[in-house]
Amino acid sequence: MIGRCRSVVLTGLTGHVVEVEAHVARGLPAFTIVGLPDASLAEAKDRVRAAVASSGVEWPRHRITVNLSPASLPKSGPGTDLAIAVAVLAAAGTVDALRARDLLLLGELGLDGRVRPVRGVLPAVAAAVAAGCTRVVVPAGNAAEATLVAGARVEGAVALATVLGSLGADAQAESLEEVPAPAVAATRSDPPDLAEVRGQPVARRALEVAAAGGHHLLMVGPPGAGKTMLAERLPGILPALGDEEAVRVTAVHSLAGAFDAAAGLIRRPPFEAPHHTASAAAIVGGGAGLARPGAVSLAHAGVLFLDEAPEFPSRVLDTLRQPLERGEIVLHRAHGATRYPARFQLVLAANPCPCGMFVGTGEGCTCTPLVRRRYLARLSGPLLDRVDIRVAVGAAARADEPGEGTEAVAARVAEARAAARARLAPEGWSVAAEASGPWLRRVTSRAACAGLWRAVDRGALTARGFDRSLRLAWTLCDLDGSGSPAVHHVAEALALRQGEGA
Ligand SMILES: [Zn+2]
């Protein structure tokens, strides 16, 4: 006899509906799973058998073959346990095979018969619904997450026995407790308010310009100047995520197991701040088995903040080039490549020197000039080439008044972004930071460009720096509602790149 049901496997964020087919034949008792199973699928055999026994259902003493198709698809992780159990028992005639065929099941089985939560339920259920499978059974601990997918009819399963019972089996549905989804370290809250940043007019302006034009930002200043405080407030002045982006961002966080489903879809641009001692896998993604998304992907559509950026290993900084260029990261695995989105706004913070005291006259700094030069030079090259804004952040004065709040700044950013979008959309761009150099030079007036050419002639600006300043000038003009950059916009753009060459 043959039993069938469906499940989903993920490669990266992409869910594929798989047909789980079980065949029970006469012969010596055996249990084989075919269809490119990896090591964790082999372990599934033991889990499935134990869970069925714990549910008070007899395991068929026959030759059982389970096939997961399409066979060409690499399959990973324990998410297909529940489907395998149902397909086998449908083939054995223990459960109603016709009703099982309509089901799509996700979940790992515990040896005690409980259904354990799995990662990535949101993208998996989204793929199921897109393929027309709207009736989904998921672990009870993931039910809140699965219901975030529009169009899904979700059933949360605490134990295998309940699922089998609902399909007509005579299973012992003992009162087992639900296995909760893993606790999330950080609960979601609104980003902190910009009003809490006192003084710092230059840095505040830089943050607003960065938000309006999608520009990457470097802040250099002594410890305690408030660089982290400023960076943490960038997501608050960025526009909220649209529906499609919110699902995508939530899916990445679901896959990383770092998401609180009770709070709904992630609507704020995320903020990720990996420490410089974090492993390369934690930052770019990877790890054994299922390749997990790293900080660059968790920061997708939001902000990646590297505090003390020169302290990061250069090989980690180098890996940021791919996502900065392509907006995604490709992780190469034994079974092929896994892609994750990784289009983030980069904010780098650095002390002016290793001891952090080289400010103003440099009094109190114990670093030699050579050590100082080498310190910031660790950031130079292709990475810094992509950072449009470089500002010095001085120590904050205590007497400074509280600044303007997040709401007012976010409103200006939204207006500037709308103006930029209207101009750039025909070219396929949405923010100034994406615009190409040749196009910008074509559409900018000769008078506005003249100031930049003079800076190039003086040797104060490189050709790349020219284009980057031009992008900034357009964002500045969007912020004050002008139609095209004037000379004073260009002058301010140059000031926002004062780190040039330093
Ligand atoms: Zn120093």
Short mmCIF file of C-alpha atoms and ligand atoms in Angstrom, two decimals:
data_model
loop_
_atom_site.label_atom_id
_atom_site.label_comp_id
_atom_site.label_asym_id
_atom_site.label_seq_id
_atom_site.Cartn_x
_atom_site.Cartn_y
_atom_site.Cartn_z
CA MET A 1 0.00 0.00 0.00
CA ILE A 2 1.03 3.56 -0.56
CA GLY A 3 0.54 6.56 1.72
CA ARG A 4 1.13 10.16 0.73
CA CYS A 5 1.23 13.59 2.27
CA ARG A 6 3.28 16.73 1.79
CA SER A 7 5.88 18.77 3.60
CA VAL A 8 8.23 21.66 2.83
CA VAL A 9 12.02 21.85 2.75
CA LEU A 10 13.91 25.12 2.66
CA THR A 11 16.99 26.12 0.70
CA GLY A 12 17.86 29.50 2.07
CA LEU A 13 14.61 31.43 2.22
CA THR A 14 13.02 29.48 -0.59
CA GLY A 15 10.52 26.81 0.42
CA HIS A 16 9.90 23.79 -1.82
CA VAL A 17 6.83 21.60 -1.35
CA VAL A 18 7.94 17.96 -1.27
CA GLU A 19 5.81 14.91 -1.82
CA VAL A 20 6.33 12.37 0.98
CA GLU A 21 5.43 8.93 -0.28
CA ALA A 22 5.56 5.74 1.80
CA HIS A 23 5.37 2.22 0.48
CA VAL A 24 4.69 -0.75 2.77
CA ALA A 25 5.44 -4.19 1.32
CA ARG A 26 5.71 -7.72 2.57
CA GLY A 27 9.18 -8.77 3.53
CA LEU A 28 11.62 -8.57 6.38
CA PRO A 29 10.98 -5.49 8.54
CA ALA A 30 13.10 -2.59 7.25
CA PHE A 31 12.82 1.19 7.02
CA THR A 32 14.52 3.10 4.24
CA ILE A 33 14.28 6.78 3.31
CA VAL A 34 15.33 7.73 -0.22
CA GLY A 35 15.56 11.04 -2.03
CA LEU A 36 18.94 12.52 -1.13
CA PRO A 37 18.61 12.50 2.63
CA ASP A 38 21.36 14.13 4.65
CA ALA A 39 22.56 12.90 8.03
CA SER A 40 19.72 14.47 10.00
CA LEU A 41 17.15 12.74 7.79
CA ALA A 42 18.77 9.40 8.58
CA GLU A 43 18.26 10.21 12.25
CA ALA A 44 14.64 10.92 11.39
CA LYS A 45 14.07 7.17 11.08
CA ASP A 46 14.83 6.61 14.75
CA ARG A 47 12.82 9.62 15.89
CA VAL A 48 9.78 8.71 13.78
CA ARG A 49 9.75 5.08 14.96
CA ALA A 50 10.11 6.05 18.63
CA ALA A 51 7.45 8.77 18.41
CA VAL A 52 4.96 6.40 16.77
CA ALA A 53 5.57 3.83 19.52
CA SER A 54 5.14 6.52 22.20
CA SER A 55 1.80 7.43 20.64
CA GLY A 56 0.50 3.91 21.30
CA VAL A 57 0.35 3.02 17.60
CA GLU A 58 1.93 -0.11 16.24
CA TRP A 59 4.82 0.37 13.83
CA PRO A 60 4.22 -1.70 10.69
CA ARG A 61 6.43 -4.80 10.77
CA HIS A 62 7.03 -4.79 7.02
CA ARG A 63 9.45 -3.45 4.47
CA ILE A 64 8.90 0.34 4.46
CA THR A 65 10.32 2.68 1.87
CA VAL A 66 9.82 6.43 2.14
CA ASN A 67 10.56 8.60 -0.86
CA LEU A 68 10.87 12.38 -0.70
CA SER A 69 10.48 13.94 -4.11
CA PRO A 70 11.70 15.73 -6.11
CA ALA A 71 14.81 13.65 -5.44
CA SER A 72 17.11 16.29 -6.90
CA LEU A 73 16.31 18.70 -4.07
CA PRO A 74 18.77 18.70 -1.17
CA LYS A 75 16.83 18.08 2.03
CA SER A 76 17.98 19.08 5.41
CA GLY A 77 16.76 19.28 8.96
CA PRO A 78 14.08 17.57 11.00
CA GLY A 79 11.05 19.45 9.61
CA THR A 80 9.77 16.43 7.64
CA ASP A 81 9.50 13.99 10.61
CA LEU A 82 5.78 14.50 11.10
CA ALA A 83 5.00 14.05 7.41
CA ILE A 84 7.08 10.86 7.24
CA ALA A 85 5.20 9.38 10.22
CA VAL A 86 1.81 10.19 8.70
CA ALA A 87 2.75 8.84 5.26
CA VAL A 88 4.03 5.54 6.72
CA LEU A 89 0.90 5.03 8.83
CA ALA A 90 -1.32 5.95 5.86
CA ALA A 91 0.43 3.27 3.81
CA ALA A 92 -0.06 0.77 6.64
CA GLY A 93 -3.76 1.60 6.77
CA THR A 94 -3.54 2.89 10.36
CA VAL A 95 -4.75 6.37 9.35
CA ASP A 96 -7.11 7.53 6.60
CA ALA A 97 -4.91 7.73 3.49
CA LEU A 98 -7.32 9.98 1.60
CA ARG A 99 -7.39 12.60 4.34
CA ALA A 100 -3.62 12.44 4.78
CA ARG A 101 -3.13 13.26 1.08
CA ASP A 102 -4.67 16.69 1.58
CA LEU A 103 -2.37 17.61 4.41
CA LEU A 104 0.91 19.45 4.47
CA LEU A 105 2.78 18.73 7.68
CA LEU A 106 5.78 20.39 9.27
CA GLY A 107 7.49 19.45 12.49
CA GLU A 108 10.19 17.51 14.26
CA LEU A 109 9.15 14.57 16.43
CA GLY A 110 10.42 14.02 19.94
CA LEU A 111 10.96 10.46 21.16
CA ASP A 112 8.02 10.98 23.54
CA GLY A 113 5.71 11.69 20.59
CA ARG A 114 5.56 15.44 21.00
CA VAL A 115 5.79 17.70 17.96
CA ARG A 116 8.77 19.99 18.34
CA PRO A 117 9.05 23.50 16.81
CA VAL A 118 11.29 23.99 13.77
CA ARG A 119 12.99 27.05 12.29
CA GLY A 120 11.74 28.83 9.21
CA VAL A 121 8.03 28.02 9.58
CA LEU A 122 7.04 31.39 8.10
CA PRO A 123 8.84 30.95 4.73
CA ALA A 124 7.84 27.25 4.68
CA VAL A 125 4.12 27.96 5.15
CA ALA A 126 4.33 30.86 2.67
CA ALA A 127 5.73 28.42 0.09
CA ALA A 128 3.00 25.89 0.88
CA VAL A 129 0.23 28.46 0.40
CA ALA A 130 1.87 29.71 -2.82
CA ALA A 131 1.80 26.11 -4.10
CA GLY A 132 -1.89 25.81 -3.28
CA CYS A 133 -1.54 23.77 -0.08
CA THR A 134 -3.51 25.87 2.36
CA ARG A 135 -4.22 23.20 5.03
CA VAL A 136 -1.06 23.01 7.10
CA VAL A 137 -0.25 21.22 10.32
CA VAL A 138 2.62 22.83 12.23
CA PRO A 139 4.11 22.34 15.70
CA ALA A 140 1.89 24.07 18.28
CA GLY A 141 4.92 26.18 19.29
CA ASN A 142 5.08 27.58 15.73
CA ALA A 143 1.34 28.10 15.20
CA ALA A 144 1.42 31.84 15.95
CA GLU A 145 4.16 32.26 13.37
CA ALA A 146 2.36 30.18 10.72
CA THR A 147 -0.83 32.21 11.05
CA LEU A 148 1.12 35.32 9.95
CA VAL A 149 0.92 33.88 6.42
CA ALA A 150 -2.20 35.15 4.71
CA GLY A 151 -4.39 32.37 3.34
CA ALA A 152 -3.03 29.55 5.52
CA ARG A 153 -5.45 27.34 7.48
CA VAL A 154 -3.20 26.44 10.37
CA GLU A 155 -3.55 23.60 12.83
CA GLY A 156 -1.07 23.58 15.70
CA ALA A 157 -0.09 20.06 16.81
CA VAL A 158 1.11 19.35 20.34
CA ALA A 159 1.62 15.61 19.83
CA LEU A 160 1.78 13.08 17.01
CA ALA A 161 -1.02 11.15 18.71
CA THR A 162 -3.49 14.03 18.23
CA VAL A 163 -2.60 14.31 14.53
CA LEU A 164 -3.01 10.55 14.06
CA GLY A 165 -6.25 10.60 16.09
CA SER A 166 -7.71 13.30 13.86
CA LEU A 167 -6.92 11.06 10.87
CA GLY A 168 -8.84 8.16 12.35
CA ALA A 169 -6.11 6.24 14.17
CA ASP A 170 -6.70 4.73 17.57
CA ALA A 171 -3.85 6.67 19.17
CA GLN A 172 -3.27 7.42 22.84
CA ALA A 173 -3.46 11.18 23.02
CA GLU A 174 -1.96 11.43 26.49
CA SER A 175 -1.97 14.92 27.89
CA LEU A 176 1.47 16.00 26.72
CA GLU A 177 2.61 19.56 27.24
CA GLU A 178 3.29 21.75 24.23
CA VAL A 179 6.96 22.21 23.33
CA PRO A 180 7.32 26.00 23.19
CA ALA A 181 9.32 27.74 20.47
CA PRO A 182 12.82 28.68 21.72
CA ALA A 183 12.77 31.85 23.79
CA VAL A 184 13.84 34.95 21.91
CA ALA A 185 16.69 36.87 23.52
CA ALA A 186 15.59 40.35 22.58
CA THR A 187 11.95 41.33 22.64
CA ARG A 188 10.91 43.89 20.11
CA SER A 189 10.38 47.46 21.15
CA ASP A 190 10.29 50.81 19.41
CA PRO A 191 13.72 52.16 18.51
CA PRO A 192 15.01 54.74 21.04
CA ASP A 193 14.20 58.40 20.38
CA LEU A 194 16.60 60.88 18.82
CA ALA A 195 15.53 63.51 21.38
CA GLU A 196 17.75 61.68 23.88
CA VAL A 197 20.84 62.67 21.87
CA ARG A 198 22.06 66.00 23.24
CA GLY A 199 24.02 68.39 21.05
CA GLN A 200 25.93 66.69 18.22
CA PRO A 201 24.48 68.84 15.40
CA VAL A 202 26.92 67.53 12.78
CA ALA A 203 26.40 63.86 13.62
CA ARG A 204 22.62 64.29 13.83
CA ARG A 205 22.60 65.93 10.41
CA ALA A 206 24.77 63.11 9.02
CA LEU A 207 22.32 60.53 10.41
CA GLU A 208 19.35 62.29 8.80
CA VAL A 209 21.12 62.55 5.44
CA ALA A 210 22.14 58.88 5.66
CA ALA A 211 18.51 57.91 6.29
CA ALA A 212 17.16 60.10 3.49
CA GLY A 213 19.54 58.85 0.80
CA GLY A 214 20.33 55.33 2.01
CA HIS A 215 23.99 56.32 2.40
CA HIS A 216 26.44 54.22 4.38
CA LEU A 217 27.99 56.13 7.27
CA LEU A 218 31.26 56.23 9.19
CA MET A 219 31.51 58.03 12.53
CA VAL A 220 34.92 58.66 14.05
CA GLY A 221 35.14 59.89 17.61
CA PRO A 222 36.39 59.15 21.11
CA PRO A 223 34.74 56.54 23.32
CA GLY A 224 31.65 57.92 25.02
CA ALA A 225 30.91 60.46 22.27
CA GLY A 226 27.58 58.76 21.61
CA LYS A 227 28.31 56.95 18.32
CA THR A 228 26.34 53.87 19.38
CA MET A 229 23.50 56.02 20.69
CA LEU A 230 23.25 57.73 17.30
CA ALA A 231 23.44 54.49 15.30
CA GLU A 232 20.71 52.82 17.37
CA ARG A 233 18.37 55.67 16.45
CA LEU A 234 18.77 55.28 12.68
CA PRO A 235 16.06 52.56 12.30
CA GLY A 236 13.60 54.91 13.99
CA ILE A 237 13.96 57.60 11.32
CA LEU A 238 13.87 55.12 8.41
CA PRO A 239 10.46 54.40 6.86
CA ALA A 240 8.58 51.32 8.14
CA LEU A 241 8.85 48.20 5.98
CA GLY A 242 6.26 47.55 3.28
CA ASP A 243 4.20 44.31 3.35
CA GLU A 244 6.43 42.31 1.03
CA GLU A 245 9.63 43.43 2.75
CA ALA A 246 8.13 42.76 6.19
CA VAL A 247 7.40 39.14 5.24
CA ARG A 248 10.89 38.73 3.80
CA VAL A 249 12.61 40.23 6.84
CA THR A 250 10.45 38.18 9.22
CA ALA A 251 11.24 35.03 7.22
CA VAL A 252 14.99 35.62 7.65
CA HIS A 253 14.54 36.09 11.39
CA SER A 254 12.31 33.01 11.56
CA LEU A 255 15.03 30.96 9.93
CA ALA A 256 17.59 32.25 12.40
CA GLY A 257 15.23 31.36 15.24
CA ALA A 258 15.43 34.96 16.44
CA PHE A 259 11.90 36.20 16.20
CA ASP A 260 8.95 36.62 18.54
CA ALA A 261 5.88 35.55 16.55
CA ALA A 262 3.48 36.94 19.16
CA ALA A 263 4.54 40.46 18.14
CA GLY A 264 3.53 39.83 14.50
CA LEU A 265 5.51 40.57 11.35
CA ILE A 266 8.67 42.63 11.76
CA ARG A 267 7.65 46.10 10.55
CA ARG A 268 10.59 48.24 11.72
CA PRO A 269 13.90 48.14 9.87
CA PRO A 270 16.02 45.75 11.95
CA PHE A 271 19.19 46.83 13.76
CA GLU A 272 22.05 44.34 14.02
CA ALA A 273 25.23 45.11 15.92
CA PRO A 274 27.58 42.10 15.91
CA HIS A 275 30.62 42.36 18.20
CA HIS A 276 34.06 42.37 16.63
CA THR A 277 34.85 39.05 18.30
CA ALA A 278 31.85 37.35 16.61
CA SER A 279 32.69 34.46 14.29
CA ALA A 280 32.62 34.92 10.52
CA ALA A 281 29.63 32.52 10.42
CA ALA A 282 27.73 34.68 12.91
CA ILE A 283 28.30 37.73 10.72
CA VAL A 284 27.90 36.41 7.17
CA GLY A 285 25.95 33.22 7.90
CA GLY A 286 26.70 29.51 7.69
CA GLY A 287 27.23 26.74 10.18
CA ALA A 288 26.70 23.00 9.97
CA GLY A 289 23.74 21.47 8.15
CA LEU A 290 21.11 24.08 7.43
CA ALA A 291 23.06 27.22 6.53
CA ARG A 292 21.79 29.86 8.91
CA PRO A 293 21.55 33.52 8.02
CA GLY A 294 24.12 35.75 9.73
CA ALA A 295 24.03 39.36 10.94
CA VAL A 296 24.30 40.74 7.38
CA SER A 297 21.01 39.01 6.51
CA LEU A 298 19.31 39.72 9.83
CA ALA A 299 20.09 43.38 9.04
CA HIS A 300 18.39 43.10 5.62
CA ALA A 301 16.23 46.19 4.96
CA GLY A 302 17.67 47.70 8.13
CA VAL A 303 20.96 48.74 9.69
CA LEU A 304 24.20 46.81 10.20
CA PHE A 305 26.24 48.60 12.86
CA LEU A 306 29.90 47.74 13.37
CA ASP A 307 31.15 49.45 16.50
CA GLU A 308 34.94 49.71 16.79
CA ALA A 309 35.03 48.72 13.14
CA PRO A 310 38.87 48.65 12.83
CA GLU A 311 38.89 45.87 15.44
CA PHE A 312 37.00 43.48 13.13
CA PRO A 313 39.27 40.93 11.41
CA SER A 314 40.00 42.14 7.89
CA ARG A 315 38.71 38.88 6.43
CA VAL A 316 35.33 39.58 8.02
CA LEU A 317 35.31 43.16 6.70
CA ASP A 318 36.20 41.81 3.24
CA THR A 319 33.17 39.51 3.25
CA LEU A 320 30.93 42.59 3.48
CA ARG A 321 31.84 43.54 -0.08
CA GLN A 322 29.55 40.98 -1.72
CA PRO A 323 26.37 42.02 0.12
CA LEU A 324 27.26 45.72 -0.31
CA GLU A 325 27.55 45.19 -4.07
CA ARG A 326 24.72 42.74 -4.68
CA GLY A 327 22.33 43.09 -1.75
CA GLU A 328 22.55 39.37 -1.01
CA ILE A 329 24.97 36.82 0.33
CA VAL A 330 25.70 33.45 -1.24
CA LEU A 331 26.84 30.69 1.12
CA HIS A 332 28.44 27.74 -0.59
CA ARG A 333 27.48 24.38 0.88
CA ALA A 334 28.20 20.76 0.03
CA HIS A 335 24.81 20.47 -1.72
CA GLY A 336 25.05 23.78 -3.55
CA ALA A 337 24.66 27.45 -2.83
CA THR A 338 22.25 29.05 -0.39
CA ARG A 339 21.26 32.67 -0.94
CA TYR A 340 20.00 35.10 1.63
CA PRO A 341 19.00 38.72 1.17
CA ALA A 342 21.52 41.16 2.68
CA ARG A 343 20.72 44.71 1.57
CA PHE A 344 21.52 46.73 4.66
CA GLN A 345 22.61 50.23 5.51
CA LEU A 346 26.12 50.06 6.93
CA VAL A 347 27.07 52.23 9.90
CA LEU A 348 30.69 52.04 11.01
CA ALA A 349 32.01 53.57 14.20
CA ALA A 350 35.69 53.96 15.00
CA ASN A 351 37.80 55.51 17.68
CA PRO A 352 40.27 58.03 16.25
CA CYS A 353 43.19 55.84 17.40
CA PRO A 354 43.70 52.61 19.38
CA CYS A 355 43.73 54.47 22.73
CA GLY A 356 40.76 56.56 21.65
CA MET A 357 42.16 59.88 22.92
CA PHE A 358 43.42 61.48 19.71
CA VAL A 359 40.88 64.32 19.57
CA GLY A 360 41.50 68.00 18.87
CA THR A 361 45.08 68.73 19.90
CA GLY A 362 45.68 65.04 20.55
CA GLU A 363 46.58 65.68 24.18
CA GLY A 364 46.45 62.50 26.24
CA CYS A 365 46.86 60.17 23.26
CA THR A 366 49.58 57.62 23.83
CA CYS A 367 49.67 56.24 20.27
CA THR A 368 52.54 56.91 17.88
CA PRO A 369 51.68 58.62 14.58
CA LEU A 370 52.40 55.37 12.72
CA VAL A 371 50.05 53.35 14.95
CA ARG A 372 47.35 56.01 14.52
CA ARG A 373 47.64 55.97 10.72
CA ARG A 374 47.56 52.20 10.58
CA TYR A 375 44.50 52.02 12.81
CA LEU A 376 42.03 53.79 10.53
CA ALA A 377 43.83 52.44 7.45
CA ARG A 378 42.48 49.01 8.43
CA LEU A 379 39.13 50.27 7.15
CA SER A 380 40.45 51.73 3.92
CA GLY A 381 40.07 50.36 0.46
CA PRO A 382 37.02 48.81 -1.16
CA LEU A 383 34.89 48.91 1.98
CA LEU A 384 35.37 52.59 2.76
CA ASP A 385 34.90 53.35 -0.94
CA ARG A 386 31.23 52.55 -0.47
CA VAL A 387 30.76 54.74 2.57
CA ASP A 388 29.35 58.08 1.41
CA ILE A 389 29.35 59.94 4.73
CA ARG A 390 32.30 60.25 7.10
CA VAL A 391 31.90 62.49 10.09
CA ALA A 392 33.82 63.28 13.23
CA VAL A 393 31.76 62.94 16.40
CA GLY A 394 33.07 65.04 19.26
CA ALA A 395 32.52 64.42 22.94
CA ALA A 396 29.05 65.61 23.93
CA ALA A 397 28.77 68.60 26.24
CA ARG A 398 26.60 68.09 29.30
CA ALA A 399 24.94 71.47 28.96
CA ASP A 400 23.53 70.68 25.53
CA GLU A 401 19.77 70.77 25.15
CA PRO A 402 17.83 67.65 24.09
CA GLY A 403 17.62 67.53 20.33
CA GLU A 404 14.73 67.20 17.91
CA GLY A 405 12.76 63.95 18.31
CA THR A 406 12.58 60.93 16.03
CA GLU A 407 9.09 61.74 14.73
CA ALA A 408 10.01 65.13 13.26
CA VAL A 409 13.20 63.84 11.64
CA ALA A 410 11.45 60.73 10.27
CA ALA A 411 8.84 62.97 8.61
CA ARG A 412 11.56 64.93 6.76
CA VAL A 413 13.29 61.70 5.77
CA ALA A 414 10.02 60.31 4.38
CA GLU A 415 9.46 63.45 2.27
CA ALA A 416 13.00 63.41 0.94
CA ARG A 417 12.69 59.72 0.07
CA ALA A 418 9.43 60.34 -1.78
CA ALA A 419 11.10 63.07 -3.86
CA ALA A 420 14.08 60.83 -4.62
CA ARG A 421 11.84 57.91 -5.55
CA ALA A 422 9.81 60.03 -7.97
CA ARG A 423 13.01 61.09 -9.75
CA LEU A 424 14.90 57.78 -9.62
CA ALA A 425 12.13 55.21 -10.16
CA PRO A 426 12.32 55.36 -14.00
CA GLU A 427 15.99 54.34 -13.66
CA GLY A 428 15.14 51.46 -11.33
CA TRP A 429 16.57 53.07 -8.18
CA SER A 430 14.81 54.20 -5.03
CA VAL A 431 17.44 56.15 -3.08
CA ALA A 432 20.31 58.41 -4.16
CA ALA A 433 22.92 55.98 -2.84
CA GLU A 434 21.93 53.56 -5.63
CA ALA A 435 22.23 56.04 -8.52
CA SER A 436 25.10 55.53 -10.96
CA GLY A 437 27.88 58.10 -11.30
CA PRO A 438 27.54 58.73 -15.07
CA TRP A 439 23.79 59.28 -14.74
CA LEU A 440 24.27 61.73 -11.85
CA ARG A 441 26.89 63.69 -13.75
CA ARG A 442 24.53 63.95 -16.71
CA VAL A 443 21.62 65.31 -14.69
CA THR A 444 23.51 67.71 -12.42
CA SER A 445 24.04 71.33 -13.49
CA ARG A 446 27.51 72.45 -14.55
CA ALA A 447 27.52 75.13 -11.85
CA ALA A 448 26.88 72.59 -9.11
CA CYS A 449 29.58 70.27 -10.43
CA ALA A 450 32.16 73.07 -10.68
CA GLY A 451 32.88 73.04 -6.94
CA LEU A 452 33.54 69.32 -7.07
CA TRP A 453 35.83 69.59 -10.10
CA ARG A 454 37.87 72.22 -8.23
CA ALA A 455 38.23 69.79 -5.31
CA VAL A 456 39.38 67.09 -7.74
CA ASP A 457 41.92 69.51 -9.27
CA ARG A 458 43.25 70.35 -5.80
CA GLY A 459 43.71 66.63 -5.20
CA ALA A 460 41.19 66.78 -2.35
CA LEU A 461 38.71 64.47 -4.06
CA THR A 462 39.09 61.26 -6.06
CA ALA A 463 36.95 60.33 -9.06
CA ARG A 464 34.93 57.97 -6.87
CA GLY A 465 34.69 60.65 -4.24
CA PHE A 466 33.28 62.96 -6.91
CA ASP A 467 30.33 60.65 -7.59
CA ARG A 468 29.75 59.99 -3.92
CA SER A 469 29.64 63.73 -3.18
CA LEU A 470 27.21 64.18 -6.04
CA ARG A 471 24.90 61.54 -4.55
CA LEU A 472 25.03 63.33 -1.23
CA ALA A 473 24.30 66.68 -2.88
CA TRP A 474 21.13 65.20 -4.41
CA THR A 475 20.01 63.85 -1.05
CA LEU A 476 20.63 67.24 0.57
CA CYS A 477 18.54 68.91 -2.11
CA ASP A 478 15.75 66.32 -1.58
CA LEU A 479 15.82 67.12 2.13
CA ASP A 480 15.19 70.82 1.58
CA GLY A 481 12.78 70.29 -1.29
CA SER A 482 14.88 71.89 -4.05
CA GLY A 483 14.53 70.55 -7.56
CA SER A 484 18.24 70.07 -8.22
CA PRO A 485 21.48 70.55 -6.29
CA ALA A 486 22.81 74.09 -5.94
CA VAL A 487 26.33 75.18 -5.04
CA HIS A 488 25.58 75.17 -1.28
CA HIS A 489 24.36 71.55 -1.45
CA VAL A 490 27.65 70.55 -3.04
CA ALA A 491 29.59 72.43 -0.37
CA GLU A 492 27.74 70.60 2.41
CA ALA A 493 28.21 67.28 0.60
CA LEU A 494 31.97 67.88 0.61
CA ALA A 495 31.83 68.68 4.33
CA LEU A 496 30.03 65.37 4.98
CA ARG A 497 33.00 63.64 3.40
CA GLN A 498 35.62 65.38 5.48
CA GLY A 499 37.25 62.05 6.23
CA GLU A 500 38.26 61.84 2.55
CA GLY A 501 41.89 60.89 2.24
CA ALA A 502 42.38 60.93 6.01
ZN ZN B 1 45.72 57.26 20.86
#
